[in-house]
């Protein structure tokens, strides 16, 4: 996407006077990393600098290269544990002190947090919280039960952060509703859809295989439901993603072709060639991999959950995440029906064009402008 494309999208949103410098948090473990780089890339067109403070685990060599490619991003790296990890609170306190020191030294125009607890810090700058996911909603969707009492402090700290934030946003209406239901009303809460650039993901010559991408260890992605019956599917299944849990341990996968963790550039040709993309997720607040597959013209087979219905209704096949047998049946029918594959791929591609990088950048610039105006 060109600078003119970004500016055109943002001009249509009535956005002006972008901030000079944003202090933004991120972790390199999941989709937030992809989202942050996509957003920073779009903000660069408007002269916005991003001081990126990372936590959770060390960056990989590829992630360091990705940051280096973004001329408006300055990296501040740490290994502090994240609020959703086991026994994180001493690290959350230490990382909070570190973030306040960064704010005092850098003097950003605003703070953009991709987490919750740190919003309760005594910031000098206006503070935006983006609700990408949360442990309570994950637990209810995946485990189908209330969060155990040992996580009560997590609930309290997230609620405190949401209450203290100057503004809260989420990547889907379903996620924003989850946050309000589980923690507190957010009458000023906003929805800004995530996005991926169309220049990276494009349809190619489709081949006879099924692709799935995601953190394989994460029960929310439910890739295990696809693996369970992979031997009985007419086409081979390829799975890309990290199998090692950040807290230790890993998962095994039999019957599928394991691609391991792939960078976006390495994933693009797999999306381009895949006829079918399957993600029978139990919990997925937005789903960047689904968008990447849709941009690549894949026929989508997705978990029937509110967020994915919100974003892809009429452009995908939806299956009960708790029914691997139904997933197998739908995939078998789809593999045998070329016309339906093509139709669904075209519908997914058309729907993907609603989630442009220009719209995402315009949405965030509008939020930033509001925060800076009232600060």
Coordinates of N, CA and C in Angstrom, one line a residue, residues 12 25 31 48 52 69 73 80 82 107 168 196 211 240 261 304 308 310 317 324 348 351 366:
X12 N -10.4 10.5 4.5 CA -11.9 10.2 4.5 C -12.4 10.1 5.9
X25 N 3.0 -0.7 23.7 CA 3.5 -2.0 24.2 C 3.1 -3.1 23.3
X31 N -0.6 -12.7 17.7 CA -1.1 -11.8 16.7 C -0.9 -10.3 16.9
X48 N 4.5 9.7 12.2 CA 4.3 9.2 13.6 C 5.5 8.3 14.0
X52 N 8.5 1.3 20.8 CA 7.8 0.0 21.0 C 8.5 -0.7 22.2
X69 N 13.1 -3.1 9.8 CA 12.6 -2.6 8.5 C 11.6 -1.4 8.6
X73 N 10.1 3.0 13.9 CA 9.9 2.2 15.2 C 11.3 2.1 15.9
X80 N 10.0 -9.2 30.7 CA 9.1 -9.2 31.9 C 7.9 -10.1 31.5
X82 N 4.1 -11.4 31.2 CA 2.8 -10.7 30.9 C 1.8 -11.1 32.0
X107 N 8.9 11.3 26.7 CA 7.8 12.3 26.6 C 6.9 12.1 25.4
X168 N -10.9 2.9 25.5 CA -10.7 1.5 25.2 C -11.2 1.2 23.8
X196 N -4.6 -6.3 7.3 CA -3.3 -6.7 6.7 C -3.2 -6.1 5.3
X211 N -4.9 -25.8 4.6 CA -3.9 -25.1 5.4 C -4.5 -24.6 6.7
X240 N 1.0 -24.6 10.0 CA 2.1 -23.7 10.4 C 1.8 -23.0 11.7
X261 N 7.1 -22.7 12.7 CA 6.7 -21.3 12.7 C 7.3 -20.7 11.4
X304 N -17.7 -21.8 14.5 CA -18.9 -21.0 14.6 C -19.0 -20.2 15.9
X308 N -16.1 -14.5 14.6 CA -15.9 -14.9 13.3 C -17.1 -14.8 12.4
X310 N -19.3 -12.4 13.0 CA -19.4 -11.0 12.8 C -18.6 -10.5 11.5
X317 N -17.7 -21.2 5.5 CA -18.4 -22.3 6.1 C -18.1 -22.3 7.6
X324 N -15.4 -32.3 15.9 CA -14.4 -32.7 14.8 C -15.0 -33.5 13.7
X348 N -14.7 -14.7 0.2 CA -13.7 -14.4 1.3 C -12.8 -13.2 0.8
X351 N -14.8 -10.0 0.9 CA -15.1 -9.6 2.3 C -13.8 -9.0 2.9
X366 N -7.9 8.7 14.5 CA -9.1 9.3 15.1 C -9.1 9.2 16.6

